[in-house]
PDB file of C-alpha atoms in Angstrom:
ATOM      1  CA  ASP X 949     152.975  99.203  67.350  1.00 64.00           C
ATOM      2  CA  ALA X 950     150.162 101.740  68.119  1.00 64.00           C
ATOM      3  CA  GLU X 951     147.317 100.235  69.989  1.00 90.00           C
ATOM      4  CA  ILE X 952     144.302 100.822  72.163  1.00 93.00           C
ATOM      5  CA  THR X 953     144.194  99.222  75.633  1.00 94.00           C
ATOM      6  CA  GLN X 954     141.554  98.830  78.265  1.00 96.00           C
ATOM      7  CA  SER X 955     141.923  98.099  82.015  1.00 96.00           C
ATOM      8  CA  PRO X 956     140.991  96.308  83.829  1.00 96.00           C
ATOM      9  CA  ARG X 957     139.880  93.420  81.596  1.00 95.00           C
ATOM     10  CA  HIS X 958     137.561  92.033  84.283  1.00 96.00           C
ATOM     11  CA  LYS X 959     135.983  93.800  87.239  1.00 97.00           C
ATOM     12  CA  ILE X 960     133.510  92.720  89.900  1.00 97.00           C
ATOM     13  CA  THR X 961     132.019  95.446  92.090  1.00 97.00           C
ATOM     14  CA  GLU X 962     129.119  96.077  94.346  1.00 97.00           C
ATOM     15  CA  THR X 963     125.976  98.153  93.752  1.00 97.00           C
ATOM     16  CA  GLY X 964     126.496 101.797  94.741  1.00 97.00           C
ATOM     17  CA  ARG X 965     130.237 101.862  94.296  1.00 97.00           C
ATOM     18  CA  GLN X 966     132.029 104.274  91.911  1.00 97.00           C
ATOM     19  CA  VAL X 967     133.962 102.401  89.235  1.00 97.00           C
ATOM     20  CA  THR X 968     136.357 103.789  86.579  1.00 98.00           C
ATOM     21  CA  LEU X 969     137.222 101.913  83.327  1.00 98.00           C
ATOM     22  CA  ALA X 970     140.460 103.057  81.604  1.00 98.00           C
ATOM     23  CA  CYS X 971     140.960 103.419  77.848  1.00 98.00           C
ATOM     24  CA  HIS X 972     144.363 104.400  76.383  1.00 97.00           C
ATOM     25  CA  GLN X 973     145.270 104.763  72.788  1.00 96.00           C
ATOM     26  CA  THR X 974     148.722 105.523  71.267  1.00 94.00           C
ATOM     27  CA  TRP X 975     147.637 106.484  67.785  1.00 88.00           C
ATOM     28  CA  ASN X 976     147.130 110.136  68.768  1.00 89.00           C
ATOM     29  CA  HIS X 977     143.503 109.908  67.524  1.00 90.00           C
ATOM     30  CA  ASN X 978     141.229 112.814  68.284  1.00 89.00           C
ATOM     31  CA  ASN X 979     137.996 110.755  68.336  1.00 90.00           C
ATOM     32  CA  MET X 980     137.266 108.320  71.128  1.00 93.00           C
ATOM     33  CA  PHE X 981     134.150 106.432  71.932  1.00 93.00           C
ATOM     34  CA  TRP X 982     132.708 104.232  74.655  1.00 96.00           C
ATOM     35  CA  TYR X 983     130.176 101.506  73.853  1.00 95.00           C
ATOM     36  CA  ARG X 984     128.503  98.816  75.902  1.00 96.00           C
ATOM     37  CA  GLN X 985     127.620  95.330  74.551  1.00 93.00           C
ATOM     38  CA  ASP X 986     124.767  93.391  75.865  1.00 92.00           C
ATOM     39  CA  LEU X 987     123.082  90.173  74.536  1.00 84.00           C
ATOM     40  CA  GLY X 988     120.262  91.075  72.181  1.00 80.00           C
ATOM     41  CA  HIS X 989     121.313  94.642  71.923  1.00 83.00           C
ATOM     42  CA  GLY X 990     124.570  94.651  70.016  1.00 86.00           C
ATOM     43  CA  LEU X 991     126.835  97.630  70.915  1.00 91.00           C
ATOM     44  CA  ARG X 992     125.287 100.932  72.119  1.00 92.00           C
ATOM     45  CA  LEU X 993     127.073 104.254  72.437  1.00 92.00           C
ATOM     46  CA  ILE X 994     127.573 105.627  75.909  1.00 95.00           C
ATOM     47  CA  HIS X 995     129.867 108.739  75.396  1.00 95.00           C
ATOM     48  CA  TYR X 996     132.208 110.096  72.813  1.00 92.00           C
ATOM     49  CA  SER X 997     134.822 112.756  72.502  1.00 92.00           C
ATOM     50  CA  TYR X 998     136.306 114.698  69.581  1.00 89.00           C
ATOM     51  CA  GLY X 999     139.358 115.940  71.461  1.00 90.00           C
ATOM     52  CA  VAL X1000     140.729 117.255  74.699  1.00 94.00           C
ATOM     53  CA  GLN X1001     138.098 118.871  76.927  1.00 95.00           C
ATOM     54  CA  ASP X1002     135.269 117.720  74.511  1.00 93.00           C
ATOM     55  CA  THR X1003     132.760 115.163  75.686  1.00 94.00           C
ATOM     56  CA  ASN X1004     129.320 114.239  74.380  1.00 92.00           C
ATOM     57  CA  LYS X1005     126.466 111.992  75.477  1.00 93.00           C
ATOM     58  CA  GLY X1006     125.408 108.993  73.586  1.00 90.00           C
ATOM     59  CA  GLU X1007     122.441 106.807  73.391  1.00 88.00           C
ATOM     60  CA  VAL X1008     122.781 105.252  76.862  1.00 94.00           C
ATOM     61  CA  SER X1009     124.658 107.849  78.828  1.00 95.00           C
ATOM     62  CA  ASP X1010     122.619 107.819  82.128  1.00 96.00           C
ATOM     63  CA  GLY X1011     124.717 106.820  85.024  1.00 96.00           C
ATOM     64  CA  TYR X1012     128.035 107.258  83.183  1.00 98.00           C
ATOM     65  CA  SER X1013     130.488 110.096  82.716  1.00 97.00           C
ATOM     66  CA  VAL X1014     133.734 110.725  80.818  1.00 97.00           C
ATOM     67  CA  SER X1015     136.498 113.282  80.938  1.00 96.00           C
ATOM     68  CA  ARG X1016     139.148 114.081  78.422  1.00 96.00           C
ATOM     69  CA  SER X1017     142.214 115.705  79.803  1.00 97.00           C
ATOM     70  CA  ASN X1018     144.630 114.494  77.187  1.00 96.00           C
ATOM     71  CA  THR X1019     144.519 112.907  73.715  1.00 95.00           C
ATOM     72  CA  GLU X1020     145.478 109.391  74.762  1.00 96.00           C
ATOM     73  CA  ASP X1021     142.954 108.686  77.471  1.00 97.00           C
ATOM     74  CA  LEU X1022     139.167 108.608  77.890  1.00 98.00           C
ATOM     75  CA  PRO X1023     138.203 107.013  81.275  1.00 98.00           C
ATOM     76  CA  LEU X1024     134.633 105.930  81.802  1.00 98.00           C
ATOM     77  CA  THR X1025     133.176 106.388  85.314  1.00 98.00           C
ATOM     78  CA  LEU X1026     130.148 104.782  86.748  1.00 97.00           C
ATOM     79  CA  GLU X1027     129.201 107.143  89.480  1.00 95.00           C
ATOM     80  CA  SER X1028     127.113 104.671  91.442  1.00 97.00           C
ATOM     81  CA  ALA X1029     127.197 101.218  89.908  1.00 97.00           C
ATOM     82  CA  ALA X1030     123.906  99.456  89.277  1.00 97.00           C
ATOM     83  CA  SER X1031     123.166  95.794  88.355  1.00 97.00           C
ATOM     84  CA  SER X1032     121.864  97.048  85.061  1.00 96.00           C
ATOM     85  CA  GLN X1033     125.340  98.209  84.241  1.00 97.00           C
ATOM     86  CA  THR X1034     126.660  94.713  84.191  1.00 97.00           C
ATOM     87  CA  SER X1035     128.039  94.489  80.644  1.00 97.00           C
ATOM     88  CA  VAL X1036     131.060  94.361  78.379  1.00 95.00           C
ATOM     89  CA  TYR X1037     132.439  97.740  77.659  1.00 97.00           C
ATOM     90  CA  PHE X1038     134.367  98.672  74.510  1.00 95.00           C
ATOM     91  CA  CYS X1039     136.527 101.703  73.874  1.00 96.00           C
ATOM     92  CA  ALA X1040     137.265 102.763  70.362  1.00 93.00           C
ATOM     93  CA  SER X1041     139.137 105.520  68.556  1.00 93.00           C
ATOM     94  CA  SER X1042     139.387 106.997  65.096  1.00 88.00           C
ATOM     95  CA  GLU X1043     141.442 109.670  63.458  1.00 79.00           C
ATOM     96  CA  ASN X1044     141.114 113.361  63.329  1.00 63.00           C
ATOM     97  CA  GLY X1045     137.745 114.680  62.426  1.00 57.00           C
ATOM     98  CA  ALA X1046     137.560 113.101  58.935  1.00 55.00           C
ATOM     99  CA  GLY X1047     134.177 111.628  59.662  1.00 60.00           C
ATOM    100  CA  PHE X1048     133.151 108.056  58.950  1.00 61.00           C
ATOM    101  CA  THR X1049     135.804 107.483  56.355  1.00 63.00           C
ATOM    102  CA  ASP X1050     138.207 106.776  59.257  1.00 72.00           C
ATOM    103  CA  THR X1051     138.262 103.285  60.687  1.00 80.00           C
ATOM    104  CA  GLN X1052     137.262 102.940  64.326  1.00 86.00           C
ATOM    105  CA  TYR X1053     139.716 100.730  66.201  1.00 90.00           C
ATOM    106  CA  PHE X1054     138.376  98.807  69.192  1.00 92.00           C
ATOM    107  CA  GLY X1055     139.990  97.847  72.433  1.00 93.00           C
ATOM    108  CA  PRO X1056     139.762  94.328  73.807  1.00 92.00           C
ATOM    109  CA  GLY X1057     136.911  95.136  76.163  1.00 94.00           C
ATOM    110  CA  THR X1058     136.286  95.207  79.924  1.00 96.00           C
ATOM    111  CA  ARG X1059     133.753  92.751  81.425  1.00 96.00           C
ATOM    112  CA  LEU X1060     132.060  94.450  84.413  1.00 98.00           C
ATOM    113  CA  THR X1061     129.925  92.640  86.852  1.00 97.00           C
ATOM    114  CA  VAL X1062     127.844  94.579  89.415  1.00 97.00           C
ATOM    115  CA  LEU X1063     126.599  92.504  92.287  1.00 96.00           C
TER     116      LEU X1063
ATOM    117  CA  ALA E 485     117.118 108.165  62.864  1.00 64.00           C
ATOM    118  CA  GLN E 486     119.544 105.797  61.371  1.00 69.00           C
ATOM    119  CA  SER E 487     119.163 102.173  62.232  1.00 83.00           C
ATOM    120  CA  VAL E 488     120.488  98.811  61.020  1.00 90.00           C
ATOM    121  CA  THR E 489     118.810  95.440  61.225  1.00 94.00           C
ATOM    122  CA  GLN E 490     120.448  91.973  61.042  1.00 96.00           C
ATOM    123  CA  PRO E 491     117.519  89.621  60.625  1.00 95.00           C
ATOM    124  CA  ASP E 492     119.453  86.458  61.495  1.00 95.00           C
ATOM    125  CA  ILE E 493     120.586  85.925  65.057  1.00 94.00           C
ATOM    126  CA  HIS E 494     122.386  82.651  64.358  1.00 95.00           C
ATOM    127  CA  ILE E 495     123.571  81.050  61.161  1.00 97.00           C
ATOM    128  CA  THR E 496     125.128  77.612  60.776  1.00 97.00           C
ATOM    129  CA  VAL E 497     127.140  76.722  57.603  1.00 97.00           C
ATOM    130  CA  SER E 498     129.334  73.867  56.729  1.00 97.00           C
ATOM    131  CA  GLU E 499     133.108  74.416  56.233  1.00 97.00           C
ATOM    132  CA  GLY E 500     133.729  75.192  52.516  1.00 97.00           C
ATOM    133  CA  ALA E 501     130.128  76.320  51.889  1.00 97.00           C
ATOM    134  CA  SER E 502     129.283  79.825  50.831  1.00 97.00           C
ATOM    135  CA  LEU E 503     128.082  82.435  53.376  1.00 97.00           C
ATOM    136  CA  GLU E 504     125.748  85.388  53.219  1.00 97.00           C
ATOM    137  CA  LEU E 505     124.944  87.512  56.218  1.00 98.00           C
ATOM    138  CA  ARG E 506     122.104  89.990  55.842  1.00 98.00           C
ATOM    139  CA  CYS E 507     122.073  93.620  56.833  1.00 97.00           C
ATOM    140  CA  ASN E 508     119.352  96.178  56.165  1.00 95.00           C
ATOM    141  CA  TYR E 509     119.674  99.899  57.084  1.00 91.00           C
ATOM    142  CA  SER E 510     117.340 102.805  57.508  1.00 86.00           C
ATOM    143  CA  TYR E 511     118.971 106.086  56.429  1.00 75.00           C
ATOM    144  CA  GLY E 512     117.849 109.176  54.698  1.00 66.00           C
ATOM    145  CA  ALA E 513     121.087 110.150  52.926  1.00 69.00           C
ATOM    146  CA  THR E 514     124.134 108.388  51.552  1.00 69.00           C
ATOM    147  CA  PRO E 515     124.892 105.853  54.214  1.00 78.00           C
ATOM    148  CA  TYR E 516     128.294 104.957  55.713  1.00 85.00           C
ATOM    149  CA  LEU E 517     128.216 101.204  56.154  1.00 90.00           C
ATOM    150  CA  PHE E 518     130.550  98.856  57.937  1.00 93.00           C
ATOM    151  CA  TRP E 519     130.974  95.222  58.776  1.00 96.00           C
ATOM    152  CA  TYR E 520     132.869  94.224  61.892  1.00 96.00           C
ATOM    153  CA  VAL E 521     133.803  90.779  63.273  1.00 96.00           C
ATOM    154  CA  GLN E 522     134.185  89.786  66.890  1.00 93.00           C
ATOM    155  CA  SER E 523     135.974  86.519  67.775  1.00 90.00           C
ATOM    156  CA  PRO E 524     135.104  85.094  71.197  1.00 84.00           C
ATOM    157  CA  GLY E 525     136.582  87.194  73.991  1.00 80.00           C
ATOM    158  CA  GLN E 526     138.031  89.742  71.592  1.00 83.00           C
ATOM    159  CA  GLY E 527     137.297  93.217  70.484  1.00 85.00           C
ATOM    160  CA  LEU E 528     135.824  94.173  67.090  1.00 91.00           C
ATOM    161  CA  GLN E 529     137.812  94.089  63.837  1.00 92.00           C
ATOM    162  CA  LEU E 530     136.810  96.007  60.749  1.00 93.00           C
ATOM    163  CA  LEU E 531     136.132  93.671  57.754  1.00 96.00           C
ATOM    164  CA  LEU E 532     135.162  96.301  55.206  1.00 95.00           C
ATOM    165  CA  LYS E 533     133.416  99.592  54.734  1.00 91.00           C
ATOM    166  CA  TYR E 534     131.366 101.389  52.132  1.00 90.00           C
ATOM    167  CA  PHE E 535     131.052 105.174  51.561  1.00 83.00           C
ATOM    168  CA  SER E 536     130.542 105.704  47.864  1.00 80.00           C
ATOM    169  CA  GLY E 537     131.587 104.435  44.386  1.00 84.00           C
ATOM    170  CA  ASP E 538     131.681 100.789  43.496  1.00 86.00           C
ATOM    171  CA  THR E 539     128.892  99.036  45.206  1.00 89.00           C
ATOM    172  CA  LEU E 540     130.857  95.815  45.623  1.00 95.00           C
ATOM    173  CA  VAL E 541     133.377  96.167  48.396  1.00 95.00           C
ATOM    174  CA  GLN E 542     136.291  93.886  49.089  1.00 96.00           C
ATOM    175  CA  GLY E 543     137.415  93.367  52.597  1.00 96.00           C
ATOM    176  CA  ILE E 544     139.910  91.403  54.598  1.00 95.00           C
ATOM    177  CA  LYS E 545     139.860  87.584  55.161  1.00 94.00           C
ATOM    178  CA  GLY E 546     138.191  87.032  51.737  1.00 96.00           C
ATOM    179  CA  PHE E 547     134.941  88.821  52.638  1.00 97.00           C
ATOM    180  CA  GLU E 548     133.029  91.074  50.308  1.00 97.00           C
ATOM    181  CA  ALA E 549     129.785  93.082  50.608  1.00 97.00           C
ATOM    182  CA  GLU E 550     127.435  94.569  48.140  1.00 95.00           C
ATOM    183  CA  PHE E 551     125.559  97.846  48.719  1.00 93.00           C
ATOM    184  CA  LYS E 552     122.042  97.823  47.181  1.00 92.00           C
ATOM    185  CA  ARG E 553     120.338 101.143  47.543  1.00 89.00           C
ATOM    186  CA  SER E 554     117.058  99.876  46.120  1.00 90.00           C
ATOM    187  CA  GLN E 555     116.886  97.173  48.790  1.00 92.00           C
ATOM    188  CA  SER E 556     118.532  99.179  51.606  1.00 91.00           C
ATOM    189  CA  SER E 557     120.838  96.293  52.094  1.00 94.00           C
ATOM    190  CA  PHE E 558     124.595  95.758  52.620  1.00 96.00           C
ATOM    191  CA  ASN E 559     124.962  91.914  52.774  1.00 97.00           C
ATOM    192  CA  LEU E 560     128.237  90.303  53.622  1.00 98.00           C
ATOM    193  CA  ARG E 561     129.434  87.290  51.594  1.00 98.00           C
ATOM    194  CA  LYS E 562     132.206  84.826  51.491  1.00 98.00           C
ATOM    195  CA  PRO E 563     132.473  82.106  48.772  1.00 97.00           C
ATOM    196  CA  SER E 564     134.036  79.447  51.038  1.00 97.00           C
ATOM    197  CA  VAL E 565     133.851  79.549  54.821  1.00 97.00           C
ATOM    198  CA  HIS E 566     136.670  78.365  57.014  1.00 96.00           C
ATOM    199  CA  TRP E 567     136.299  77.018  60.566  1.00 95.00           C
ATOM    200  CA  SER E 568     138.179  80.099  61.783  1.00 94.00           C
ATOM    201  CA  ASP E 569     135.375  82.322  60.437  1.00 96.00           C
ATOM    202  CA  ALA E 570     133.127  81.235  63.427  1.00 96.00           C
ATOM    203  CA  ALA E 571     132.512  84.545  65.225  1.00 96.00           C
ATOM    204  CA  GLU E 572     129.940  87.314  65.840  1.00 95.00           C
ATOM    205  CA  TYR E 573     129.441  89.653  62.883  1.00 97.00           C
ATOM    206  CA  PHE E 574     128.082  93.130  63.198  1.00 95.00           C
ATOM    207  CA  CYS E 575     126.770  95.517  60.613  1.00 95.00           C
ATOM    208  CA  ALA E 576     126.952  99.221  61.440  1.00 92.00           C
ATOM    209  CA  VAL E 577     125.892 102.513  59.955  1.00 88.00           C
ATOM    210  CA  GLY E 578     127.371 105.969  60.490  1.00 80.00           C
ATOM    211  CA  HIS E 579     125.457 107.791  63.161  1.00 61.00           C
ATOM    212  CA  SER E 580     125.130 111.427  62.303  1.00 59.00           C
ATOM    213  CA  ASN E 581     123.185 112.181  65.417  1.00 60.00           C
ATOM    214  CA  SER E 582     126.276 111.251  67.497  1.00 57.00           C
ATOM    215  CA  GLY E 583     129.081 112.591  65.495  1.00 66.00           C
ATOM    216  CA  TYR E 584     131.280 109.906  64.065  1.00 71.00           C
ATOM    217  CA  ALA E 585     130.025 107.101  66.350  1.00 78.00           C
ATOM    218  CA  LEU E 586     128.461 103.971  64.853  1.00 84.00           C
ATOM    219  CA  ASN E 587     125.031 102.496  65.171  1.00 87.00           C
ATOM    220  CA  PHE E 588     125.360  98.723  65.311  1.00 91.00           C
ATOM    221  CA  GLY E 589     122.990  95.952  64.470  1.00 93.00           C
ATOM    222  CA  LYS E 590     122.468  93.203  67.104  1.00 93.00           C
ATOM    223  CA  GLY E 591     124.856  90.913  65.464  1.00 94.00           C
ATOM    224  CA  THR E 592     124.725  87.475  63.738  1.00 96.00           C
ATOM    225  CA  SER E 593     126.490  84.576  65.309  1.00 95.00           C
ATOM    226  CA  LEU E 594     128.114  82.280  62.791  1.00 97.00           C
ATOM    227  CA  LEU E 595     128.708  78.618  63.560  1.00 96.00           C
ATOM    228  CA  VAL E 596     130.874  76.616  61.161  1.00 96.00           C
ATOM    229  CA  THR E 597     130.414  72.832  61.155  1.00 96.00           C
ATOM    230  CA  PRO E 598     132.893  70.241  59.889  1.00 92.00           C
TER     231      PRO E 598
END
């Protein structure tokens, strides 16, 4: 079955280190998204992509970057991890440019702790 | 800018009782509205969505939601709650300022008592 996976599921790192969270989907979806989830804030958009070589900033993009070299993957990089980036990170994908009518499918999440 | 508010942070209902979770949105045009559920330690699963047409939308797991433009609301309902419905529920609106991304409410945590 097609799916969306994230790795690692749990990560502990130190302040100042570079961290990359992986997201892989097998649906061949063009649209991919990264959200972070924090208590009291719900989910907030970090970055999104409509296809290969396309990336866009979301609401809380400072300190994060993404790259899209193929359809299946959208890795999220924390250039220099900060304690404020301790959170649960969700990747999502949806189909090809049909707007909100397409369902977004979410990965299982990555819990990141920055010490 | 689009926004969505879930007024209730926590709700407790007895098993078998009816449920209504509130969601209010702020949007200038026809909204795209969604309800997602998140079980503990899991990702989000879509319950239902509304784009146009019939204002009463049926979803999975026996849930339904009603779009009321006059009240800017999209409340989620279930006639009889099961213990397995205990989870976090998120209302979301289409986010035109960020392409096809979603703008989520802060969530309502549902506790089901015996």
